[in-house]
Coordinates of C-alpha atoms in Angstrom, one line a residue:
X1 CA 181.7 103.7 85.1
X2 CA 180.0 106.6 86.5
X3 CA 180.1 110.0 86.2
X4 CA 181.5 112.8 87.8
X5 CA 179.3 115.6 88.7
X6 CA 182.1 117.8 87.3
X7 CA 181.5 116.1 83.8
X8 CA 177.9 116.3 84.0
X9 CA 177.9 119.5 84.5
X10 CA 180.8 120.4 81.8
X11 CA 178.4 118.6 79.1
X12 CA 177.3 120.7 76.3
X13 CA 173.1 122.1 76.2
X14 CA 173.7 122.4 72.6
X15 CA 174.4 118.9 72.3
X16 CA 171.8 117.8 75.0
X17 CA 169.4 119.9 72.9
X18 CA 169.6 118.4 69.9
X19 CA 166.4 116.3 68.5
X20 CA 166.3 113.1 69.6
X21 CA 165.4 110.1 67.3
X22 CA 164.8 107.9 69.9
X23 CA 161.5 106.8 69.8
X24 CA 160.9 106.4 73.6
X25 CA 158.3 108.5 75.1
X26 CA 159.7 111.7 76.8
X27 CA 160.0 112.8 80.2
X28 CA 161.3 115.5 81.5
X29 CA 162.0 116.0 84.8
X30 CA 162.5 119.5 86.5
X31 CA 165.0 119.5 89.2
X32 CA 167.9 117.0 89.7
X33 CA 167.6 116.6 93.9
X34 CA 167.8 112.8 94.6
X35 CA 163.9 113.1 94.4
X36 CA 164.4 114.1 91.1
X37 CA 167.2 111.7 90.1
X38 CA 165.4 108.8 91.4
X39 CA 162.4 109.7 89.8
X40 CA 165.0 110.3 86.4
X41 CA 165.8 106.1 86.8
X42 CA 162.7 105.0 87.6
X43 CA 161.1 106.3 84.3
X44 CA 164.3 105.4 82.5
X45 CA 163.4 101.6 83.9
X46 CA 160.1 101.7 82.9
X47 CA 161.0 102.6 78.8
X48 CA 160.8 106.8 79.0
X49 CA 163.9 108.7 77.6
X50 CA 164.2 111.1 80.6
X51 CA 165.4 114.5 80.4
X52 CA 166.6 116.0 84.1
X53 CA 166.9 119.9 83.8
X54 CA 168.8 121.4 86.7
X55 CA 169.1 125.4 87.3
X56 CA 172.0 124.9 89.3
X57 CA 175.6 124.7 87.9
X58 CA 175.9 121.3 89.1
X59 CA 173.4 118.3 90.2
X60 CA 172.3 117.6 93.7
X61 CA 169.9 120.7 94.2
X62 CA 169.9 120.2 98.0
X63 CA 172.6 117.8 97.9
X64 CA 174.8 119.8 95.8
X65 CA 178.6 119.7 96.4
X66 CA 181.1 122.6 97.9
X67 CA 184.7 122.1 96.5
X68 CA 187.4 125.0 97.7
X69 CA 191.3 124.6 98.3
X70 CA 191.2 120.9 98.7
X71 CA 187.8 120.5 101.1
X72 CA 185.0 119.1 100.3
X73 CA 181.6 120.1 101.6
X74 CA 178.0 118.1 101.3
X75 CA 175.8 121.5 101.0
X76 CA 172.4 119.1 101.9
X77 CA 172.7 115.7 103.1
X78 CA 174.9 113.7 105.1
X79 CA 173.9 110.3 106.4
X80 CA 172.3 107.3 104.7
X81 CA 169.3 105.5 106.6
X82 CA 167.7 103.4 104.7
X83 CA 170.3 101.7 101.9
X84 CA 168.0 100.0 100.4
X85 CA 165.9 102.4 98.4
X86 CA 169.3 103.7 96.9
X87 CA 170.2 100.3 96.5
X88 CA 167.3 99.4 94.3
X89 CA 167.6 102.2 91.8
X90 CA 171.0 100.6 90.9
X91 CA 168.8 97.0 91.0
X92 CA 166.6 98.7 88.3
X93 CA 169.6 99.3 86.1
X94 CA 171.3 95.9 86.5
X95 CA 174.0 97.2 88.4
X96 CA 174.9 96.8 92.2
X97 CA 175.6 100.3 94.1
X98 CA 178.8 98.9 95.5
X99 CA 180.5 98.9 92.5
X100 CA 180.1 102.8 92.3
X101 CA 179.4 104.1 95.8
X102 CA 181.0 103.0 99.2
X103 CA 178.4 102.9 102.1
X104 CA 179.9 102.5 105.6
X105 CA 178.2 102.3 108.9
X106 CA 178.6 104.7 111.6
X107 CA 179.0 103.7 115.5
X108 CA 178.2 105.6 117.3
X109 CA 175.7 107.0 114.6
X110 CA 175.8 110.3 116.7
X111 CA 176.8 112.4 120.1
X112 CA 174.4 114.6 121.7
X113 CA 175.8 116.9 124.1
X114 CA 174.0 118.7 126.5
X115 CA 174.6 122.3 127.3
X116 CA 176.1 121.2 131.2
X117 CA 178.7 118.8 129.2
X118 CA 176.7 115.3 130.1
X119 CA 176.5 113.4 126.7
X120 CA 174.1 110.6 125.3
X121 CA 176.2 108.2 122.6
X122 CA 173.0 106.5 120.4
X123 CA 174.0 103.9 117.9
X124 CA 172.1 100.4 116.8
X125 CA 173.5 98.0 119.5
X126 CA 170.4 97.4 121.6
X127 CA 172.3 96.7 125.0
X128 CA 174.9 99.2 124.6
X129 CA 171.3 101.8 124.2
X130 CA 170.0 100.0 127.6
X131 CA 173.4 101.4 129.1
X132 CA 173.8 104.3 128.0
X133 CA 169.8 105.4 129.2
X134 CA 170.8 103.9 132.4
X135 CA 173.6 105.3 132.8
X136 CA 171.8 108.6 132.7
X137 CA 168.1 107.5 134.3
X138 CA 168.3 103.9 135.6
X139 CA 164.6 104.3 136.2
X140 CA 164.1 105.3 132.7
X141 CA 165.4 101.8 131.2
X142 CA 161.7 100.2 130.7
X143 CA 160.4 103.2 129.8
X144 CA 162.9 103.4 127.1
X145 CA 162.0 99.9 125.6
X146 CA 158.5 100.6 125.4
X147 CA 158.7 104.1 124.2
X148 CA 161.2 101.6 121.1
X149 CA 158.4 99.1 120.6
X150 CA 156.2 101.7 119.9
X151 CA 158.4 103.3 117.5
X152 CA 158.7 99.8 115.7
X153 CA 155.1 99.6 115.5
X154 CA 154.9 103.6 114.0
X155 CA 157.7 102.3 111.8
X156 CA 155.6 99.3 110.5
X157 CA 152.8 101.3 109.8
X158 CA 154.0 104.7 108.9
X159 CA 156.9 103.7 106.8
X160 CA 156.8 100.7 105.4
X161 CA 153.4 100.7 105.0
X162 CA 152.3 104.3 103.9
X163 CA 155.6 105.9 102.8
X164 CA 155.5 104.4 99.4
X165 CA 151.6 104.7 98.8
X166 CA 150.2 107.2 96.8
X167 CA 147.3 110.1 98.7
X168 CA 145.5 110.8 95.6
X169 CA 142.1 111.0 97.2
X170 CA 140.3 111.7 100.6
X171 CA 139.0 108.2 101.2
X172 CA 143.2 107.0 101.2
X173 CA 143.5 108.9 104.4
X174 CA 139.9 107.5 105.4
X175 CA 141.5 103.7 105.4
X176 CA 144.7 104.6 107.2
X177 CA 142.4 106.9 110.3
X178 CA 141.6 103.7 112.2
X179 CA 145.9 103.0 112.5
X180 CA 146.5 106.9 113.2
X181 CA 144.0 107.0 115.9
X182 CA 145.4 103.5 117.4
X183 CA 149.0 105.2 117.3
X184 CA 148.0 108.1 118.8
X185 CA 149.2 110.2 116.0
X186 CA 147.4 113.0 117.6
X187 CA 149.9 113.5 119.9
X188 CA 153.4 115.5 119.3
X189 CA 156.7 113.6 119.0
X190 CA 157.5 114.6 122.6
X191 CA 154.5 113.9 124.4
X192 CA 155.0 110.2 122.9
X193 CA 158.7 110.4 124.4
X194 CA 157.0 112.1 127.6
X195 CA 154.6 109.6 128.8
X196 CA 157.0 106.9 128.8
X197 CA 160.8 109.0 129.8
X198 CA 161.2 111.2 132.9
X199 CA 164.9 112.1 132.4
X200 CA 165.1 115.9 130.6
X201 CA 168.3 114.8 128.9
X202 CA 166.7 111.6 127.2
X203 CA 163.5 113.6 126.7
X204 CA 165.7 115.7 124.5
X205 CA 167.6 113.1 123.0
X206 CA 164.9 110.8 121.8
X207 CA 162.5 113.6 120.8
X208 CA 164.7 116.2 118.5
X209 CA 164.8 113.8 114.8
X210 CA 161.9 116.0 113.5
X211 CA 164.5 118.7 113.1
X212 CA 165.9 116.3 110.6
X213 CA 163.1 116.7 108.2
X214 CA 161.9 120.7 109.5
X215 CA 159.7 120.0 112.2
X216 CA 159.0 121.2 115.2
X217 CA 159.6 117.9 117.9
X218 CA 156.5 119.8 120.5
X219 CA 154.5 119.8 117.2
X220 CA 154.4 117.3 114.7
X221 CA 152.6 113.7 115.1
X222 CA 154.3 111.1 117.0
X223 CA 154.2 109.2 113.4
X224 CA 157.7 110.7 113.1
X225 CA 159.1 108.6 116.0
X226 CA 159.2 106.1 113.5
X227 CA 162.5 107.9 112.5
X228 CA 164.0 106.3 115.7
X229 CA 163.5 103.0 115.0
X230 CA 164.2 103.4 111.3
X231 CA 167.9 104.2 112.6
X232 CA 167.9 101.0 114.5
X233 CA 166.7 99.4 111.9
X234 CA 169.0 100.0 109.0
X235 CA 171.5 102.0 111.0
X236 CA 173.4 105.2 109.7
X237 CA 175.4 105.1 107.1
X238 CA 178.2 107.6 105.4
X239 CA 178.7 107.3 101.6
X240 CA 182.9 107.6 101.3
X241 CA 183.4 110.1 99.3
X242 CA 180.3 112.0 100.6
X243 CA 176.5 112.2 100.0
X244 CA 177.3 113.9 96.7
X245 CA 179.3 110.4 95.4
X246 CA 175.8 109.1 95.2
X247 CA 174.0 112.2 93.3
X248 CA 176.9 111.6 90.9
X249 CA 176.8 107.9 90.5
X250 CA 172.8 108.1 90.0
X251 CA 173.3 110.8 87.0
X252 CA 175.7 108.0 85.8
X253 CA 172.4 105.8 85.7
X254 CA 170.7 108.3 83.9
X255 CA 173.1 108.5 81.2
X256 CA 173.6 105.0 81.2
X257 CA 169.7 104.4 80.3
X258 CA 170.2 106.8 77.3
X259 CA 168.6 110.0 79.1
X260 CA 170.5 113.3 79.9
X261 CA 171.1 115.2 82.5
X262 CA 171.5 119.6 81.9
X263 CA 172.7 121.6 83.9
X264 CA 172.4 125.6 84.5
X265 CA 169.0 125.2 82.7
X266 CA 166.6 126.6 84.3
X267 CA 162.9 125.8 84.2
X268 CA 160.5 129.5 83.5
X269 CA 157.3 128.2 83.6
X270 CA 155.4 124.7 82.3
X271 CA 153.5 124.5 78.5
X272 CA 150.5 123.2 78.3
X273 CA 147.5 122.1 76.2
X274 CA 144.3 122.8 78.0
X275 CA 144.7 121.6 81.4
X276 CA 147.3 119.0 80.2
X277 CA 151.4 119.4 80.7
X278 CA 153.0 119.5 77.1
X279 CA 156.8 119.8 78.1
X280 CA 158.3 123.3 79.8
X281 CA 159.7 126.6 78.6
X282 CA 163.5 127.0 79.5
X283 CA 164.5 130.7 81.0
X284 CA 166.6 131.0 77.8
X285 CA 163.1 130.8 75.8
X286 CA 163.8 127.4 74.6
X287 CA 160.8 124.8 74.4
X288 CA 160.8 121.4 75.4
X289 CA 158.3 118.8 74.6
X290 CA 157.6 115.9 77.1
X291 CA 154.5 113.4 77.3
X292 CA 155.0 113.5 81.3
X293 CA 156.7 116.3 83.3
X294 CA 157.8 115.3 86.9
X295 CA 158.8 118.7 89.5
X296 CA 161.2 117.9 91.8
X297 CA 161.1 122.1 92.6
X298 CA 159.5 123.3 95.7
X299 CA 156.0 122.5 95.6
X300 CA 154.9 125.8 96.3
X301 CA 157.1 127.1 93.7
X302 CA 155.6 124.5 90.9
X303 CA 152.0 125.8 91.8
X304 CA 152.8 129.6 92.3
X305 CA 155.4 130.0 89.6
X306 CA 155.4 127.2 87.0
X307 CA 151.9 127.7 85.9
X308 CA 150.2 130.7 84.2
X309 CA 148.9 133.6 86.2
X310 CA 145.7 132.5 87.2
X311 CA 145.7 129.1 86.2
X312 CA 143.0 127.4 88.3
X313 CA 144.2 125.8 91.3
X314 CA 142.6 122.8 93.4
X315 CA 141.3 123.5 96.8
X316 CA 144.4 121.2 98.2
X317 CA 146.9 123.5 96.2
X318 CA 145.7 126.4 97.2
X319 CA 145.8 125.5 100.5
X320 CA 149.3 126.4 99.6
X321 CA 149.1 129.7 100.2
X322 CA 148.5 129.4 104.0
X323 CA 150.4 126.4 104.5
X324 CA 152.8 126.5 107.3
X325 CA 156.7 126.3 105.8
X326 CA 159.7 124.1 107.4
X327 CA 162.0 126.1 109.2
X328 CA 165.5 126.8 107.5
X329 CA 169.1 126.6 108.0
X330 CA 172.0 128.8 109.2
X331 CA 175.1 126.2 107.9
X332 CA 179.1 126.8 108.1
X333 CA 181.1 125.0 106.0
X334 CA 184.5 125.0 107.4
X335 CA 187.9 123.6 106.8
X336 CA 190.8 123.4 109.2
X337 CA 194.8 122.3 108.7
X338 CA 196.3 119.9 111.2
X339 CA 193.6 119.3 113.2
X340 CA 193.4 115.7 112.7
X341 CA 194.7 115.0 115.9
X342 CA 193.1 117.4 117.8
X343 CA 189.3 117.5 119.5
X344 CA 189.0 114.0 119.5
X345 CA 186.1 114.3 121.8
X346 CA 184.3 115.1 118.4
X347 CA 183.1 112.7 116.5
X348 CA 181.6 112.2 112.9
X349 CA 178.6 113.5 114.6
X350 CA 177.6 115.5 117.6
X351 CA 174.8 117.3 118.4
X352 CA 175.1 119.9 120.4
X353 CA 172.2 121.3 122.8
X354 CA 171.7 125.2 124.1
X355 CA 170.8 126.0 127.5
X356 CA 167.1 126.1 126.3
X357 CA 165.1 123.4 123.8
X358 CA 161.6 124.5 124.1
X359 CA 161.8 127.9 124.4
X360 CA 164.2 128.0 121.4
X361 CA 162.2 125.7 119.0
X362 CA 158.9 128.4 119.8
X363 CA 161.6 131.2 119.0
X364 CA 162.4 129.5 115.4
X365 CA 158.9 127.9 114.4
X366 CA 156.3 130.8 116.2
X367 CA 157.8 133.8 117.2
X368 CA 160.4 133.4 114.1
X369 CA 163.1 135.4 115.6
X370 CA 167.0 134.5 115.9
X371 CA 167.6 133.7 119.3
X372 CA 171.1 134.5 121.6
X373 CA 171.6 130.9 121.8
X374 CA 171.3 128.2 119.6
X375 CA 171.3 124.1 119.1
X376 CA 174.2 122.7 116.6
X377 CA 174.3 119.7 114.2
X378 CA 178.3 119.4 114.1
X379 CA 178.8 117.0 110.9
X380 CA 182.7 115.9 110.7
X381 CA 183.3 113.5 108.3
X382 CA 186.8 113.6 107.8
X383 CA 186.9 111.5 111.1
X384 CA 185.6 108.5 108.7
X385 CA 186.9 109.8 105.4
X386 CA 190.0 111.9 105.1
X387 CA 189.8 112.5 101.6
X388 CA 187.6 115.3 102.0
X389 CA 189.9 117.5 103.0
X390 CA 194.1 118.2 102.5
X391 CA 196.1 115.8 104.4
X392 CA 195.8 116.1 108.2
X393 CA 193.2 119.0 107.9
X394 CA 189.2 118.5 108.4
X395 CA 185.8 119.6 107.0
X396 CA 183.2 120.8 109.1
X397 CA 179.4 121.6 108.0
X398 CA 178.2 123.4 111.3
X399 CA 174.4 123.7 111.0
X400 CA 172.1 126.0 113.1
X401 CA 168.3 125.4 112.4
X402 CA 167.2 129.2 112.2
X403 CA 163.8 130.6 111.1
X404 CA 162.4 130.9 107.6
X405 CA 162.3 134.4 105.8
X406 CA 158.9 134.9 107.4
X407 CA 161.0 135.7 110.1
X408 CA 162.5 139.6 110.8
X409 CA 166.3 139.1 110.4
X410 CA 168.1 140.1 107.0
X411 CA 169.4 137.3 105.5
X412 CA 172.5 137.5 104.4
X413 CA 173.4 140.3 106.1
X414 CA 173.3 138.6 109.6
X415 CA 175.4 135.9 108.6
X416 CA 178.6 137.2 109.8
X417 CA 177.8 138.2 113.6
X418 CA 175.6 134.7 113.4
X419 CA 179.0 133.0 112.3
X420 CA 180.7 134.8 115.3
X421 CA 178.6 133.9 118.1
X422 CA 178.4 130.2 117.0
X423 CA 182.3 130.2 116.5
X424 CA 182.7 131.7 120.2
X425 CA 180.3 129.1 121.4
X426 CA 182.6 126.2 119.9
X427 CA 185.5 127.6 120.9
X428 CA 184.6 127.5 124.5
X429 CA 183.0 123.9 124.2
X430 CA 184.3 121.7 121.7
X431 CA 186.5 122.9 119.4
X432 CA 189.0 125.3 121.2
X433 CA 191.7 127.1 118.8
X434 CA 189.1 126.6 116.0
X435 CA 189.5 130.0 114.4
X436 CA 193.7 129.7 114.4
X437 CA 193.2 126.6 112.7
X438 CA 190.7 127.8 110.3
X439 CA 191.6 128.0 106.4
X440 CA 188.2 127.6 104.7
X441 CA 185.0 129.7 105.5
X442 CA 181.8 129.5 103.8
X443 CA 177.9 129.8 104.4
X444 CA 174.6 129.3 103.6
X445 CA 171.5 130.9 105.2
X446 CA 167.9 131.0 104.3
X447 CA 168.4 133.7 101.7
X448 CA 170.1 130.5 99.8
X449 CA 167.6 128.9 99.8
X450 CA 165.0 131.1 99.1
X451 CA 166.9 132.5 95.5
X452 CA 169.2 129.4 94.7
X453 CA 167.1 126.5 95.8
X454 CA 163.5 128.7 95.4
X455 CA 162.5 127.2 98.0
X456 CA 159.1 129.2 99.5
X457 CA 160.1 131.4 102.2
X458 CA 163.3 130.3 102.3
X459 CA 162.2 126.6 104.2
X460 CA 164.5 124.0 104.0
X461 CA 162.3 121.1 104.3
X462 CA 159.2 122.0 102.7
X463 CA 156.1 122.5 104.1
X464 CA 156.0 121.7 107.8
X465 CA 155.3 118.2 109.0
X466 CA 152.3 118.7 111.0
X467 CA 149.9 116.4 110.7
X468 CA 147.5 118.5 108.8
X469 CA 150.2 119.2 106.1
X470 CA 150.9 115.0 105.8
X471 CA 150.0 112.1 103.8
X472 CA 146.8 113.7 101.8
X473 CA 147.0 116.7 103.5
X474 CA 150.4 117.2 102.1
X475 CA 150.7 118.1 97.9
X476 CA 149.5 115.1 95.9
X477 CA 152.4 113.1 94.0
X478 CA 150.1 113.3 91.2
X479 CA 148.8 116.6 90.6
X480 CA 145.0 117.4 90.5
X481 CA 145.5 120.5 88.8
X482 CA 147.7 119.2 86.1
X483 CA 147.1 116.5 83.9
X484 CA 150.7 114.2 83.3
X485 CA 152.5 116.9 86.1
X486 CA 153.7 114.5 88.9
X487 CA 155.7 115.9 92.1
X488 CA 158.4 114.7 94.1
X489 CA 160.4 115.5 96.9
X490 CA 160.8 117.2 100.2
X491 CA 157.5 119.3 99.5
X492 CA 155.1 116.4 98.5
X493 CA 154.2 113.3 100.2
X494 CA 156.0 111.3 101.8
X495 CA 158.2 114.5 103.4
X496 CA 161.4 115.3 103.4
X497 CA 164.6 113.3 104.4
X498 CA 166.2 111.2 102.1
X499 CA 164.2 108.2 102.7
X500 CA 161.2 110.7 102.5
X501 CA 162.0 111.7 98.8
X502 CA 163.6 108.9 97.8
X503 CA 160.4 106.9 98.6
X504 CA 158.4 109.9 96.8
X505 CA 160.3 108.7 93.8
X506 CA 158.7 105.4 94.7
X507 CA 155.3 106.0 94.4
X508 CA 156.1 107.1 90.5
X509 CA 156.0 103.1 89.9
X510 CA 152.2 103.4 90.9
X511 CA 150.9 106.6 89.2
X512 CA 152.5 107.7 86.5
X513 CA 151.4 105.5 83.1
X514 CA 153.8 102.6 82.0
X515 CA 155.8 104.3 78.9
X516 CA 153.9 101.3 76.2
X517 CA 150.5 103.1 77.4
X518 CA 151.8 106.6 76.8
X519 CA 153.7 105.9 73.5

């Protein structure tokens, strides 16, 4: 049966402390993010005893969970795209997912709605997508299917075939070149949408899923249209009970292998024997021995503040220093009473455009600065799940991409007027009487996650997904710097996203040491 995160959390350090006589060879893995928890239960599989250490009073990192009066809030995550790679890591432990976590599929998967009111409904059903771009641009229709065909081809290549493989060395990016270069991964996301789509509105609808994993849709390689088609593929999918059902029920995995997950331990620095990782010092002073160590931190934060002042660092991690950070979050977690049967215009998901897309992505990714007007990811899950919030009542998580702390605004002070001018907007649009119905308020801006999450300048997502910060260019899932220190997650290769991290977890299998070598 598995686990709450409440009970996880309640469970004793001394007792996880406590000297272990099994005879397994030890990892310990820093950070329990689903990059880290799948990691956790794929060295669990292979024969380590894992140790997941988690600064955090609860698990998730990221995809922690918000409880208050009766709501309940996803902090990270909140769709499921590719089932599979969850589904195996219950495989792994001879157990099927469905018997812990619910996955149901979404239709439409979302709602984007345009600043003049005109929407554009996307789901997976291929002639109800012909009629909906047609019944915005009719002469936009064969445009459409091949800008999909070429997003099926990215797919192919840049995610089932790369996604999973290991960068460890300059001539790995030399054998994938000849398939960039065919893609034309030199162009951005919305040139690709561009050449082939005329219609503004389904230039902006096709082209914005970078935001889903911090980057900029005028910027980063077209290989991210992939993320299109991956939707079609597998479709979108909610977890009942929300995203944070499944952190739980993987920590229930973990346990279930014999390993142990801690929380509010948090990780001061790594120990280590020459250039080798030996285990990590806790922030209590507390040392903990480990034949592997796997960072599901920031990566930035693993290189900068994990190792010794002045510990040598490879060219790639250094690069570090100059690398070009994800842009972060502005998000409003907010519960309502008796709304159920109100705004039914709004769905489980809606996106909702500002007058300006452009101009406002250059104001969050170059200039930095927060902008009078603003583009919304309007996440209501209560539409497919009411036991997220008290009976007849709903929970919101209203998300505004914002700039990073390399930005001028004070974060958290802002957060109130910010909260004001988005609730003004909503009120006028979608969700009129929202404040009179209002009972929970809560946020998070990038002051979270710079101090809770230690994420580097506050970015959400990592480093940014240009294509000079991907695949090899990106940090290494096997450090260079560090013998037996592997990384995973949003900051290392693949990227962020769930099926980015969760796949980083993946290339573990291929580069970390099979636990009868190490012991």
């Amino acid at each position: 049966m598995v686990q709450s995160a409440a009970m996880i959390t309640s469970q004793s350090s001394a007792a996880a402390a406590s000297p272990s006589s099994d005879p397994r060879p030890h990892a310990v893995v820093i950070g329990s993010g689903f990059g880290g928890l799948a990691a956790a239960v794929r060295l669990g599989a292979r024969g380590y005893r894992v140790t997941v250490l988690e600064k955090l009073p609860e698990i998730g990192g990221r995809a922690r969970v918000f409880r208050q009066d009766g709501h309940v809030f996803d902090a990270g995550p909140t769709i499921v795209t590719a089932p599979y790679l969850f589904e195996e890591l219950w495989t792994l432990c001879g157990r099927k997912m469905a018997d812990d976590v619910t996955l149901v599929p979404l239709d439409p998967f979302y709602t984007v709605r345009f600043a003049d009111g005109e929407t554009f409904r996307c789901n997976g059903d291929a002639e109800g997508m012909r009629a909906e771009v047609a019944r915005l641009s009719p002469d936009d229709v064969a445009g459409y299917e091949r800008f999909l065909k070429e997003s099926e081809e990215i797919f192919k290549v840049g995610f089932q075939g790369l996604s999973s493989i290991p960068f460890d060395s300059p001539l790995d990016m030399l054998k994938v070149l000849p398939d960039f270069i065919r893609l034309r991964s030199d162009r951005s996301v919305f040139a690709h949408v561009a050449k082939h789509i005329k219609n503004p509105y389904l230039r902006m609808a096709l082209s914005f899923h970078p935001l889903f994993v911090g980057g900029n849709p005028f910027q980063v390689t077209s290989i991210y249209s992939l993320i299109a088609y991956l939707e079609r593929h597998w479709g979108v999918h909610w977890a009942m009970g929300g995203t944070g059902k499944l952190a739980s029920g993987l920590a229930g995995l973990i346990e279930g292998q014999g390993g142990v997950v801690r929380c509010n331990t948090e990780v001061a620095a790594l120990t280590l024997d020459g250039r080798r990782a030996t285990g990590v010092r806790l922030a209590s002073g507390e040392e903990i021995k480990a034949d592997i160590v796997v960072s599901n931190a920031d990566s930035a934060y693993t290189y900068h503040k994990l190792l010794p002042s002045g510990y040598p660092r490879s060219l790639m991690n250094n690069r570090l220093d100059d690398a070009r950070q994800s842009m972060s979050l502005f998000v409003w977690y907010v519960g309502t009473r008796g709304t159920q049967g109100l705004w039914r215009d709004v769905g489980h998901h809606t996106i909702l455009m500002g007058p300006r897309y452009k101009e406002l992505l250059d104001d969050i990714f170059h200039k930095r600065i927060l902008a009078d007007d603003f583009s919304l990811y309007i996440h209501r899950p209560t539409v497919t799940d009411p036991s997220l919030a008290p009976a007849g009542g709903d929970s919101f998580y209203i998300l505004s991409p914002v700039p990073n702390t390399k930005g001028s605004t004070e974060w958290p002070q802002a957060a109130e007027a910010y909260r004001d001018r988005i609730a003004d907007a909503l009120e006028a649009t979608l969700l009129p009487g929202l404040r009179r119905q209002m009972t929970v308020s809560r946020m998070i801006t990038p002051a979270y996650f710079r101090d809770a999450l230690l994420s580097w300048d506050g970015a959400a997502f990592g480093p940014e997904p240009l294509f000079r910060q991907s695949a090899w260019f990106r940090p290494h899932n096997r450090s260079e710097d560090v013998d037996g220190l592997y990384l995973v997650g949003a900051g290392t290769h693949p990227g962020a996203g769930l099926p980015g991290v969760l796949s980083s977890a993946r290339i573990l299998d291929k580069v970390v040491p099979d636990a009868r070598v190490v012991a």
